[in-house]
Short mmCIF file of C-alpha atoms and ligand atoms in Angstrom, two decimals:
data_model
loop_
_atom_site.label_atom_id
_atom_site.label_comp_id
_atom_site.label_asym_id
_atom_site.label_seq_id
_atom_site.Cartn_x
_atom_site.Cartn_y
_atom_site.Cartn_z
CA MET A 7 130.32 97.88 119.87
CA GLY A 8 131.42 100.14 117.22
CA THR A 9 134.78 98.60 116.54
CA VAL A 10 136.27 97.35 113.22
CA PHE A 11 137.98 94.15 113.60
CA THR A 12 140.94 93.37 111.35
CA SER A 13 142.74 90.30 111.42
CA GLY A 14 145.43 91.71 113.95
CA SER A 15 148.31 90.91 111.71
CA ARG A 16 150.04 92.38 108.53
CA GLU A 17 149.14 89.44 106.40
CA HIS A 18 146.69 89.89 103.76
CA HIS A 19 143.19 89.34 105.20
CA VAL A 20 140.69 87.31 103.45
CA VAL A 21 137.17 87.19 104.83
CA VAL A 22 134.97 84.40 103.64
CA VAL A 23 131.18 84.61 104.34
CA GLY A 24 129.52 81.33 104.35
CA GLY A 25 130.72 78.00 105.43
CA GLY A 26 128.60 76.14 103.15
CA PHE A 27 130.12 74.06 100.14
CA GLY A 28 131.74 77.08 98.24
CA GLY A 29 133.10 79.00 101.41
CA LEU A 30 134.54 75.82 103.05
CA GLN A 31 136.43 75.18 99.95
CA ALA A 32 137.79 78.43 99.60
CA VAL A 33 138.99 78.50 103.35
CA SER A 34 140.46 74.88 102.93
CA LYS A 35 142.63 76.03 99.87
CA LEU A 36 143.96 79.29 101.88
CA ARG A 37 144.66 77.31 105.04
CA ARG A 38 148.40 76.86 104.19
CA ALA A 39 148.69 80.20 102.23
CA PRO A 40 150.61 83.29 104.00
CA VAL A 41 147.04 85.14 104.55
CA GLU A 42 145.02 85.51 107.49
CA VAL A 43 141.22 84.02 107.10
CA THR A 44 138.19 84.95 108.95
CA LEU A 45 135.28 82.59 108.10
CA VAL A 46 131.96 84.41 109.09
CA ASP A 47 128.70 82.23 109.24
CA ARG A 48 125.54 82.77 111.00
CA ARG A 49 125.58 79.18 111.95
CA ASN A 50 128.36 77.28 113.89
CA PHE A 51 128.34 74.35 111.66
CA HIS A 52 128.66 73.33 107.91
CA LEU A 53 125.42 71.48 106.74
CA PHE A 54 125.57 68.85 104.14
CA GLN A 55 122.41 69.94 102.40
CA PRO A 56 122.33 66.77 100.09
CA LEU A 57 121.24 64.67 103.03
CA THR A 58 118.81 66.97 104.85
CA TYR A 59 116.02 65.02 103.12
CA GLN A 60 117.28 61.89 105.22
CA VAL A 61 117.08 63.89 108.30
CA ALA A 62 113.40 64.93 107.33
CA THR A 63 112.59 61.21 106.89
CA GLY A 64 114.22 59.93 109.92
CA ALA A 65 116.96 57.84 108.31
CA LEU A 66 119.56 60.02 109.57
CA SER A 67 120.13 62.32 112.78
CA PRO A 68 121.19 66.00 112.57
CA GLY A 69 124.57 65.60 113.99
CA GLU A 70 125.34 63.04 111.24
CA ILE A 71 125.09 65.54 108.43
CA ALA A 72 126.45 68.68 110.20
CA TYR A 73 129.79 69.31 111.60
CA PRO A 74 131.31 72.23 113.58
CA LEU A 75 133.09 74.77 111.55
CA ARG A 76 135.65 75.40 114.47
CA ALA A 77 136.36 71.75 114.44
CA ILE A 78 137.08 71.76 110.68
CA PHE A 79 139.70 74.26 110.99
CA LYS A 80 141.14 73.73 114.67
CA ARG A 81 144.60 72.87 113.28
CA HIS A 82 144.80 75.74 110.93
CA HIS A 83 146.10 78.63 112.89
CA ASN A 84 145.59 81.33 110.09
CA VAL A 85 141.78 80.54 110.07
CA THR A 86 139.44 82.32 112.54
CA VAL A 87 135.81 81.40 112.75
CA LEU A 88 133.44 84.16 113.51
CA LEU A 89 129.82 83.34 114.44
CA ALA A 90 127.87 86.26 113.06
CA GLU A 91 125.38 87.47 110.39
CA VAL A 92 126.42 89.63 107.44
CA ALA A 93 123.98 92.61 107.63
CA ASP A 94 125.70 94.74 104.64
CA PHE A 95 128.63 95.62 102.74
CA ASP A 96 130.77 98.88 102.75
CA LEU A 97 132.65 98.20 99.60
CA ASP A 98 134.45 101.66 99.76
CA ALA A 99 135.79 101.13 103.06
CA HIS A 100 136.55 97.26 102.44
CA GLU A 101 134.31 96.33 105.49
CA LEU A 102 131.43 94.24 106.27
CA CYS A 103 128.57 95.14 108.75
CA LEU A 104 127.72 92.32 111.06
CA ARG A 105 124.82 91.61 113.19
CA SER A 106 124.94 89.09 116.32
CA VAL A 107 123.16 85.94 116.34
CA SER A 108 122.04 83.57 119.21
CA ALA A 109 122.88 86.41 121.45
CA VAL A 110 126.48 86.22 120.92
CA PRO A 111 128.20 89.64 120.62
CA ALA A 112 129.90 90.21 117.35
CA PRO A 113 131.86 93.15 115.98
CA GLU A 114 129.73 95.66 114.17
CA ARG A 115 132.34 95.76 111.44
CA LEU A 116 134.90 93.55 109.79
CA GLY A 117 137.75 94.75 107.58
CA TYR A 118 139.14 92.69 104.79
CA ASP A 119 141.65 92.93 101.64
CA THR A 120 139.91 90.23 99.87
CA LEU A 121 136.30 89.30 100.34
CA ILE A 122 134.61 85.94 99.20
CA VAL A 123 130.93 85.90 99.69
CA ALA A 124 129.30 82.49 99.40
CA GLY A 125 125.73 83.01 100.99
CA GLY A 126 123.96 80.28 99.11
CA SER A 127 120.17 80.37 98.40
CA HIS A 128 116.79 79.40 100.02
CA TYR A 129 113.54 77.99 98.80
CA SER A 130 111.13 80.51 97.24
CA TYR A 131 107.25 79.98 97.22
CA PHE A 132 106.69 81.71 93.80
CA GLY A 133 105.59 84.94 95.76
CA HIS A 134 103.12 83.03 97.90
CA GLU A 135 104.98 83.29 101.21
CA GLU A 136 101.74 82.23 102.95
CA TRP A 137 102.38 78.86 101.61
CA ARG A 138 105.40 78.21 103.73
CA LEU A 139 103.35 77.91 106.81
CA HIS A 140 101.73 74.57 105.24
CA ALA A 141 104.46 73.33 103.12
CA ALA A 142 107.74 73.02 104.88
CA GLU A 143 111.00 72.45 102.83
CA VAL A 144 114.46 70.71 103.80
CA LYS A 145 117.08 73.49 103.03
CA SER A 146 118.06 74.04 106.67
CA LEU A 147 118.35 71.56 109.68
CA GLU A 148 115.52 73.16 111.38
CA SER A 149 113.21 72.88 108.58
CA ALA A 150 114.20 69.40 107.91
CA LEU A 151 113.22 68.67 111.52
CA ALA A 152 109.84 70.40 111.18
CA VAL A 153 109.27 68.19 108.03
CA ARG A 154 110.24 65.08 110.02
CA SER A 155 107.85 65.89 112.81
CA ARG A 156 105.06 66.89 110.38
CA LEU A 157 105.44 63.65 108.51
CA LEU A 158 105.58 61.49 111.51
CA ALA A 159 102.75 63.35 113.25
CA ALA A 160 100.51 62.78 110.34
CA PHE A 161 100.83 59.03 110.64
CA GLU A 162 99.97 59.27 114.40
CA ALA A 163 96.97 61.82 113.68
CA ALA A 164 95.64 59.29 111.14
CA GLU A 165 95.77 56.50 113.79
CA ALA A 166 93.67 58.50 116.17
CA GLU A 167 91.29 59.68 113.64
CA PRO A 168 87.84 57.98 113.35
CA ASN A 169 86.57 59.91 110.27
CA ALA A 170 87.57 57.87 107.12
CA ASP A 171 87.80 61.27 104.93
CA ALA A 172 89.93 63.03 107.57
CA ARG A 173 92.09 59.83 108.04
CA ASP A 174 92.79 59.71 104.16
CA ALA A 175 93.78 63.47 104.29
CA TRP A 176 96.39 62.80 106.93
CA LEU A 177 97.68 59.81 104.89
CA THR A 178 98.06 61.71 101.82
CA PHE A 179 101.68 63.27 101.29
CA VAL A 180 102.11 65.85 98.68
CA VAL A 181 105.65 66.79 97.53
CA VAL A 182 105.80 69.86 95.36
CA GLY A 183 108.54 69.78 92.80
CA ALA A 184 110.28 66.75 91.12
CA GLY A 185 113.75 67.91 91.04
CA ALA A 186 116.40 65.65 92.82
CA THR A 187 115.27 66.77 96.30
CA GLY A 188 111.62 66.18 95.38
CA VAL A 189 112.26 62.97 93.91
CA GLU A 190 114.34 61.72 96.79
CA ILE A 191 111.85 62.84 99.50
CA ALA A 192 109.07 61.24 97.81
CA GLY A 193 110.84 57.93 97.49
CA GLN A 194 111.96 58.15 101.15
CA ILE A 195 108.20 58.82 102.53
CA ALA A 196 106.99 55.98 100.19
CA GLU A 197 109.68 53.46 102.02
CA LEU A 198 108.82 55.01 105.47
CA ALA A 199 105.13 54.12 104.80
CA ARG A 200 105.60 50.95 102.88
CA ASP A 201 108.59 49.38 104.95
CA THR A 202 109.61 51.07 108.16
CA LEU A 203 106.29 51.70 109.60
CA ARG A 204 104.09 48.96 108.17
CA HIS A 205 103.96 47.06 111.50
CA ASP A 206 103.83 50.16 113.88
CA PHE A 207 100.25 50.92 113.82
CA ARG A 208 97.00 49.29 114.92
CA ALA A 209 94.06 51.34 113.40
CA ILE A 210 95.84 52.32 110.21
CA ASP A 211 97.69 50.55 107.52
CA PRO A 212 100.69 53.03 106.73
CA ARG A 213 101.19 51.07 103.20
CA ARG A 214 97.78 52.55 102.11
CA ALA A 215 99.38 56.15 102.30
CA ARG A 216 99.19 58.05 99.13
CA ILE A 217 102.26 59.94 98.24
CA LEU A 218 101.89 62.40 95.28
CA LEU A 219 104.92 64.08 93.66
CA VAL A 220 103.55 67.05 91.65
CA GLU A 221 105.67 68.66 88.95
CA ALA A 222 104.89 71.68 86.55
CA SER A 223 107.05 70.46 83.85
CA ASP A 224 106.46 67.45 81.73
CA ARG A 225 108.76 65.13 83.48
CA VAL A 226 110.76 64.47 86.73
CA LEU A 227 114.40 65.25 86.91
CA THR A 228 114.47 67.74 83.94
CA SER A 229 118.12 68.21 84.58
CA PHE A 230 118.92 64.56 83.42
CA PRO A 231 118.45 63.20 80.09
CA ALA A 232 114.94 62.04 79.40
CA SER A 233 115.55 58.27 79.38
CA LEU A 234 116.77 58.56 83.12
CA SER A 235 113.79 60.69 83.95
CA ALA A 236 111.61 57.78 82.57
CA LYS A 237 113.54 55.26 84.68
CA ALA A 238 113.34 57.35 87.47
CA GLU A 239 109.50 57.86 87.31
CA ARG A 240 109.20 54.08 86.90
CA SER A 241 111.24 53.52 90.01
CA LEU A 242 109.07 56.04 91.88
CA GLN A 243 105.85 54.06 90.81
CA ARG A 244 107.20 50.89 91.90
CA LEU A 245 107.72 52.36 95.23
CA GLY A 246 103.95 53.41 95.30
CA VAL A 247 104.49 57.26 94.57
CA THR A 248 101.98 58.83 92.22
CA VAL A 249 103.89 61.25 89.83
CA LEU A 250 101.81 64.02 88.69
CA THR A 251 103.65 65.93 85.84
CA GLY A 252 102.32 68.86 83.95
CA ARG A 253 100.53 70.04 87.03
CA ALA A 254 101.13 73.39 88.81
CA VAL A 255 100.23 74.17 92.28
CA ILE A 256 98.18 77.12 92.57
CA GLY A 257 97.07 77.01 96.27
CA ILE A 258 98.30 75.47 99.55
CA ASP A 259 96.46 75.65 102.97
CA ALA A 260 96.19 73.89 106.09
CA ALA A 261 93.85 71.37 104.52
CA GLY A 262 95.39 70.56 101.26
CA VAL A 263 96.72 71.43 97.87
CA THR A 264 95.08 72.98 94.81
CA LEU A 265 96.43 71.97 91.43
CA ASP A 266 96.09 73.61 87.93
CA GLY A 267 94.57 70.75 86.17
CA ARG A 268 94.99 72.50 82.61
CA ASP A 269 91.99 71.35 80.53
CA ARG A 270 90.53 69.56 83.56
CA GLY A 271 90.04 72.68 85.59
CA ALA A 272 91.38 73.05 89.17
CA GLU A 273 91.81 69.93 91.06
CA ARG A 274 91.81 70.01 95.10
CA ILE A 275 93.75 67.28 96.98
CA ALA A 276 93.04 66.92 100.74
CA SER A 277 96.39 66.67 102.54
CA ARG A 278 97.87 67.45 105.92
CA ALA A 279 101.43 67.13 105.13
CA VAL A 280 102.96 68.98 102.21
CA VAL A 281 106.66 69.13 101.42
CA TRP A 282 107.95 71.95 99.40
CA ALA A 283 110.99 71.07 97.02
CA ALA A 284 110.46 73.70 94.01
CA GLY A 285 111.83 77.11 93.49
CA VAL A 286 115.10 78.47 94.76
CA THR A 287 116.27 81.87 95.07
CA ALA A 288 119.56 83.38 95.94
CA SER A 289 120.74 84.65 99.41
CA GLY A 290 119.69 88.55 99.91
CA LEU A 291 123.70 89.28 99.86
CA ALA A 292 123.52 88.59 96.12
CA GLY A 293 120.77 91.33 95.68
CA ARG A 294 122.79 93.81 97.97
CA LEU A 295 126.18 93.28 96.02
CA ALA A 296 124.25 93.70 92.80
CA GLU A 297 122.76 97.00 94.07
CA LEU A 298 126.21 98.22 95.40
CA THR A 299 128.22 97.27 92.12
CA GLY A 300 125.73 97.81 89.37
CA ALA A 301 126.07 94.08 88.60
CA GLU A 302 123.10 92.33 86.78
CA ARG A 303 120.64 90.28 88.72
CA ASP A 304 118.38 87.66 87.37
CA ARG A 305 114.98 86.48 88.27
CA ALA A 306 116.29 83.83 90.72
CA GLY A 307 117.90 86.81 92.51
CA ARG A 308 121.65 85.75 91.56
CA VAL A 309 124.18 88.39 90.95
CA THR A 310 126.15 88.17 87.89
CA VAL A 311 129.94 87.96 88.43
CA GLN A 312 132.82 88.26 85.82
CA SER A 313 134.67 85.45 84.39
CA ASP A 314 137.10 85.51 87.52
CA LEU A 315 134.12 85.40 89.81
CA THR A 316 134.78 89.11 90.90
CA LEU A 317 132.10 92.14 91.07
CA PRO A 318 132.35 94.59 88.22
CA GLY A 319 134.75 97.41 89.54
CA HIS A 320 135.75 95.44 92.68
CA PRO A 321 138.43 93.03 91.83
CA GLU A 322 139.08 92.31 95.59
CA VAL A 323 135.24 90.99 95.95
CA PHE A 324 134.48 87.41 94.87
CA ALA A 325 130.84 86.02 94.82
CA ILE A 326 130.53 82.26 94.38
CA GLY A 327 128.17 79.25 94.61
CA ASP A 328 124.29 79.36 94.54
CA MET A 329 123.93 83.05 94.68
CA VAL A 330 125.87 83.78 91.40
CA ARG A 331 125.75 83.31 87.87
CA VAL A 332 128.74 83.89 85.63
CA ARG A 333 129.55 85.94 82.44
CA ASP A 334 132.50 84.38 80.69
CA VAL A 335 135.37 86.31 78.98
CA ASN A 336 133.34 86.62 75.62
CA GLY A 337 130.64 88.22 77.68
CA GLU A 338 128.18 85.11 77.41
CA LEU A 339 126.18 84.01 80.34
CA VAL A 340 127.30 80.60 81.52
CA VAL A 341 124.40 78.59 82.92
CA LEU A 342 125.68 76.48 85.74
CA PRO A 343 123.41 74.16 88.00
CA GLY A 344 122.79 75.18 91.71
CA VAL A 345 124.66 72.28 92.82
CA ALA A 346 127.60 71.58 95.51
CA PRO A 347 130.16 70.97 92.82
CA VAL A 348 129.76 74.19 91.23
CA ALA A 349 130.25 76.04 94.58
CA MET A 350 133.04 73.93 95.60
CA GLN A 351 134.89 74.55 92.30
CA GLN A 352 134.24 78.13 92.61
CA GLY A 353 135.60 78.47 96.16
CA ARG A 354 138.76 76.61 95.20
CA TYR A 355 139.12 78.82 92.34
CA ALA A 356 138.74 81.95 94.15
CA ALA A 357 141.26 80.84 96.61
CA SER A 358 143.53 80.14 93.82
CA VAL A 359 143.07 83.57 92.34
CA VAL A 360 144.09 85.00 95.83
CA ARG A 361 147.13 82.97 95.99
CA ALA A 362 148.27 83.79 92.30
CA ARG A 363 147.71 87.59 93.18
CA LEU A 364 149.90 87.47 96.13
CA ARG A 365 152.71 85.80 94.01
CA GLY A 366 152.06 88.60 91.37
CA ARG A 367 150.83 85.93 88.90
CA GLU A 368 147.94 86.13 86.58
CA HIS A 369 145.31 83.62 86.72
CA GLY A 370 142.91 82.23 83.77
CA ALA A 371 139.00 82.62 83.89
CA PHE A 372 136.77 80.22 85.92
CA ARG A 373 135.97 77.09 84.16
CA TYR A 374 133.36 74.51 85.48
CA ARG A 375 134.27 70.89 85.21
CA ASP A 376 131.03 69.10 85.05
CA LYS A 377 131.75 65.49 86.86
CA GLY A 378 127.99 64.39 86.41
CA ASN A 379 124.78 64.44 87.96
CA LEU A 380 123.27 61.67 90.48
CA ALA A 381 119.85 61.28 92.06
CA THR A 382 118.55 58.76 94.53
CA ILE A 383 114.96 57.29 94.58
CA GLY A 384 115.06 54.48 97.14
CA ARG A 385 116.48 51.24 98.21
CA ALA A 386 119.17 50.45 95.39
CA ALA A 387 117.30 52.62 92.98
CA ALA A 388 119.02 55.70 91.47
CA VAL A 389 119.92 57.54 88.36
CA ALA A 390 123.28 58.99 87.19
CA GLU A 391 125.08 60.63 84.32
CA ILE A 392 128.82 60.61 84.80
CA LYS A 393 130.91 61.99 81.80
CA GLY A 394 128.24 60.91 79.45
CA ILE A 395 127.71 57.41 80.78
CA ARG A 396 124.24 56.91 81.88
CA LEU A 397 123.57 54.66 84.82
CA SER A 398 120.42 53.42 86.69
CA GLY A 399 119.48 50.87 89.42
CA PHE A 400 121.97 49.49 91.64
CA LEU A 401 125.12 50.78 90.15
CA ALA A 402 123.88 54.33 89.99
CA TRP A 403 122.76 53.87 93.67
CA ALA A 404 126.35 52.37 94.81
CA ALA A 405 127.88 55.45 92.85
CA TRP A 406 125.47 57.76 94.81
CA LEU A 407 126.48 56.11 98.09
CA VAL A 408 130.25 56.55 97.62
CA VAL A 409 129.98 60.05 96.50
CA HIS A 410 127.95 61.29 99.29
CA LEU A 411 130.21 59.41 101.91
CA TRP A 412 133.12 60.85 100.33
CA TYR A 413 132.13 64.49 100.42
CA LEU A 414 130.45 64.16 103.99
CA ILE A 415 132.79 66.27 106.43
CA GLY A 416 134.30 64.51 109.33
CA PHE A 417 135.61 60.78 109.48
CA GLN A 418 133.32 60.23 112.27
CA ASN A 419 130.18 61.36 110.32
CA ARG A 420 131.17 59.11 107.27
CA LEU A 421 131.67 56.18 109.66
CA LEU A 422 128.35 56.69 111.40
CA VAL A 423 126.30 57.29 108.13
CA LEU A 424 127.92 54.25 106.63
CA ILE A 425 126.73 52.18 109.71
CA ARG A 426 123.36 53.73 109.50
CA TRP A 427 122.89 53.14 105.94
CA SER A 428 124.15 49.54 106.34
CA PHE A 429 121.83 48.79 109.43
CA SER A 430 118.63 50.58 107.55
CA PHE A 431 119.41 48.45 104.48
CA ALA A 432 119.60 45.26 106.23
CA THR A 433 116.41 45.96 108.44
CA HIS A 434 114.37 48.49 106.49
CA GLY A 435 114.56 50.62 109.62
CA ARG A 436 115.01 54.16 110.45
CA GLY A 437 116.64 55.12 113.77
CA ALA A 438 115.65 58.92 113.80
CA ARG A 439 111.85 58.61 113.80
CA LEU A 440 111.47 61.24 116.44
CA ILE A 441 108.58 63.73 116.60
CA THR A 442 110.41 66.98 118.23
CA GLY A 443 109.93 70.74 118.13
CA ALA A 444 107.83 73.50 119.53
CA SER A 445 104.70 72.60 117.70
CA THR A 446 104.41 69.06 119.48
CA ALA A 447 101.20 68.98 121.73
CA ALA A 448 103.56 67.93 124.72
CA ASP A 449 105.52 71.27 124.37
CA HIS A 450 102.16 73.35 124.40
CA ARG A 451 101.14 71.38 127.44
CA ASP A 452 104.32 72.06 129.34
CA GLY A 453 104.89 75.64 128.47
C1 FAD B 19 117.56 69.72 100.12
C2 FAD B 19 118.85 69.83 99.33
C3 FAD B 19 119.24 68.92 98.54
C4 FAD B 19 120.38 69.00 97.64
N1 FAD B 19 120.95 68.04 97.06
C5 FAD B 19 122.14 68.17 96.34
C6 FAD B 19 122.65 67.14 95.76
O1 FAD B 19 122.38 65.93 95.89
N2 FAD B 19 124.03 67.35 95.03
C7 FAD B 19 124.30 68.44 94.81
O2 FAD B 19 125.51 68.73 94.09
N3 FAD B 19 123.72 69.49 95.39
C8 FAD B 19 122.71 69.55 96.16
N4 FAD B 19 122.02 70.56 96.75
C9 FAD B 19 122.52 71.90 96.39
C10 FAD B 19 123.70 72.31 97.15
O3 FAD B 19 123.52 72.14 98.52
C11 FAD B 19 124.08 73.66 96.86
O4 FAD B 19 124.28 73.96 95.45
C12 FAD B 19 125.13 74.17 97.80
O5 FAD B 19 124.87 74.03 99.13
C13 FAD B 19 125.54 75.70 97.28
O6 FAD B 19 126.72 76.01 98.04
P1 FAD B 19 127.01 77.45 98.64
O7 FAD B 19 128.40 77.53 99.29
O8 FAD B 19 126.74 78.48 97.47
O9 FAD B 19 125.74 77.71 99.62
P2 FAD B 19 125.47 76.96 101.02
O10 FAD B 19 125.88 75.62 101.08
O11 FAD B 19 124.00 77.04 101.17
O12 FAD B 19 126.16 77.68 102.20
C14 FAD B 19 125.80 79.02 102.40
C15 FAD B 19 126.23 79.51 103.89
O13 FAD B 19 126.12 80.77 104.03
C16 FAD B 19 125.86 81.03 105.14
N5 FAD B 19 124.98 82.43 105.33
C17 FAD B 19 124.04 82.72 104.35
N6 FAD B 19 123.73 84.02 104.65
C18 FAD B 19 124.51 84.46 105.41
C19 FAD B 19 124.63 85.60 106.17
N7 FAD B 19 123.95 86.91 105.99
N8 FAD B 19 125.64 85.93 107.22
C20 FAD B 19 126.46 84.81 107.66
N9 FAD B 19 126.31 83.55 106.82
C21 FAD B 19 125.50 83.47 105.97
C22 FAD B 19 124.65 79.80 105.66
O14 FAD B 19 124.59 79.78 107.01
C23 FAD B 19 125.52 78.83 105.02
O15 FAD B 19 126.29 78.21 105.70
C24 FAD B 19 120.98 70.34 97.52
C25 FAD B 19 120.37 71.48 98.07
C26 FAD B 19 119.26 71.32 99.03
C27 FAD B 19 118.57 72.29 99.58
#
């Protein structure tokens, strides 16, 4: 198909790439504007990434944290959803080059008047792509399910393993990276082992599992004040997590992890279940936009946008969210965290610039309003910094619950997750402890 798809009307056509946190807000803010909007995503759903680690540890099911994009905008007739992958940009022609996904035919090109790109980011393995094979991450739904299978299969393998050393390796879980995601996963694996699974096995005692959280810097949760990092570390220790700070991972293979022990030399840890929660790199779309516009790119692959979130020389092209960094009106780089509120505020901002332009009005520069930082560690344990107020323990955990339920898309998902969490809190259970996927033995046998 060599066709160019336009909106089919004479309205201003806004194309939004990516139905993640940034893209979704941009489209929502344009849904009543006098524009035609096309939302392009290579997935047919919005994924609530802050809870993928709960899918990875069997606490939630995939459908509870993902919501179909079409369903979100079904009542908004100026919004069209297109399942396709953006392969390239033709900025001179104001067109996107598309590729089909899941064998669903897609137009080769899609024209726009305004383009908002929110392609997000993915985990990087610090130039060691071979580590990806042995250390899965939880960025996508598929990878979260792969982690879930690996974690649960490790307990099964330990139960069946007669050799004590090999059994210990199966029961050693290593989480790499002690940012919010790493801390949350380590805490959840500890609860899985100590609480949920404790009566499920006969040959092994899951409570004897070792959970190691490895971090290259000198404390966990470096985006929080040091006092909250210390509290988080104590909470992790209470759950049975061993925190190894100041230790860099220098090797990962099928049999374990090698750490740089600084003055102690390299240390080898036998483990069959490694979870990666370390470096993040921007979507390849950021690099392509940088090449085409001459915009700067940083080491994390982010393209630098101007203070109105547009690309140099292209006021009609916005880039937002995890894939960008911003230069303010004074030419200073603004360092913003790679979190959902930044992407959401940028999405809303880009939409309001489009609306202002249509009315012939000026719009000020983008300013981020930091509403705080939250991370949960386990049952009734979390840390939070909200407008300078530092919270920990139950209060922080309650704030975490409310914020996550509030931002989860879809009333049904909110209700289901609330019921799941209440039930799990009361019973210490996890309803989604399923080993699934192509790597299971049954699949190999049947295939
Ligand atoms: C495990 C994990 C836990 C996190 N926890 C938190 C948290 O607790 N709090 C918090 O604030 N933030 C958290 N974050 C960060 C937060 O999820 C991101 O900052 C946020 O998702 C960024 O939004 P975005 O719109 O830039 O990108 P995303 O939300 O990642 O959306 C990008 C979208 O673009 C689509 N896409 C990408 N490339 C293409 C292409 N070529 N063609 C078509 N579509 C494409 C993707 O399918 C996706 O739908 C977490 C992230 C992860 C991975």
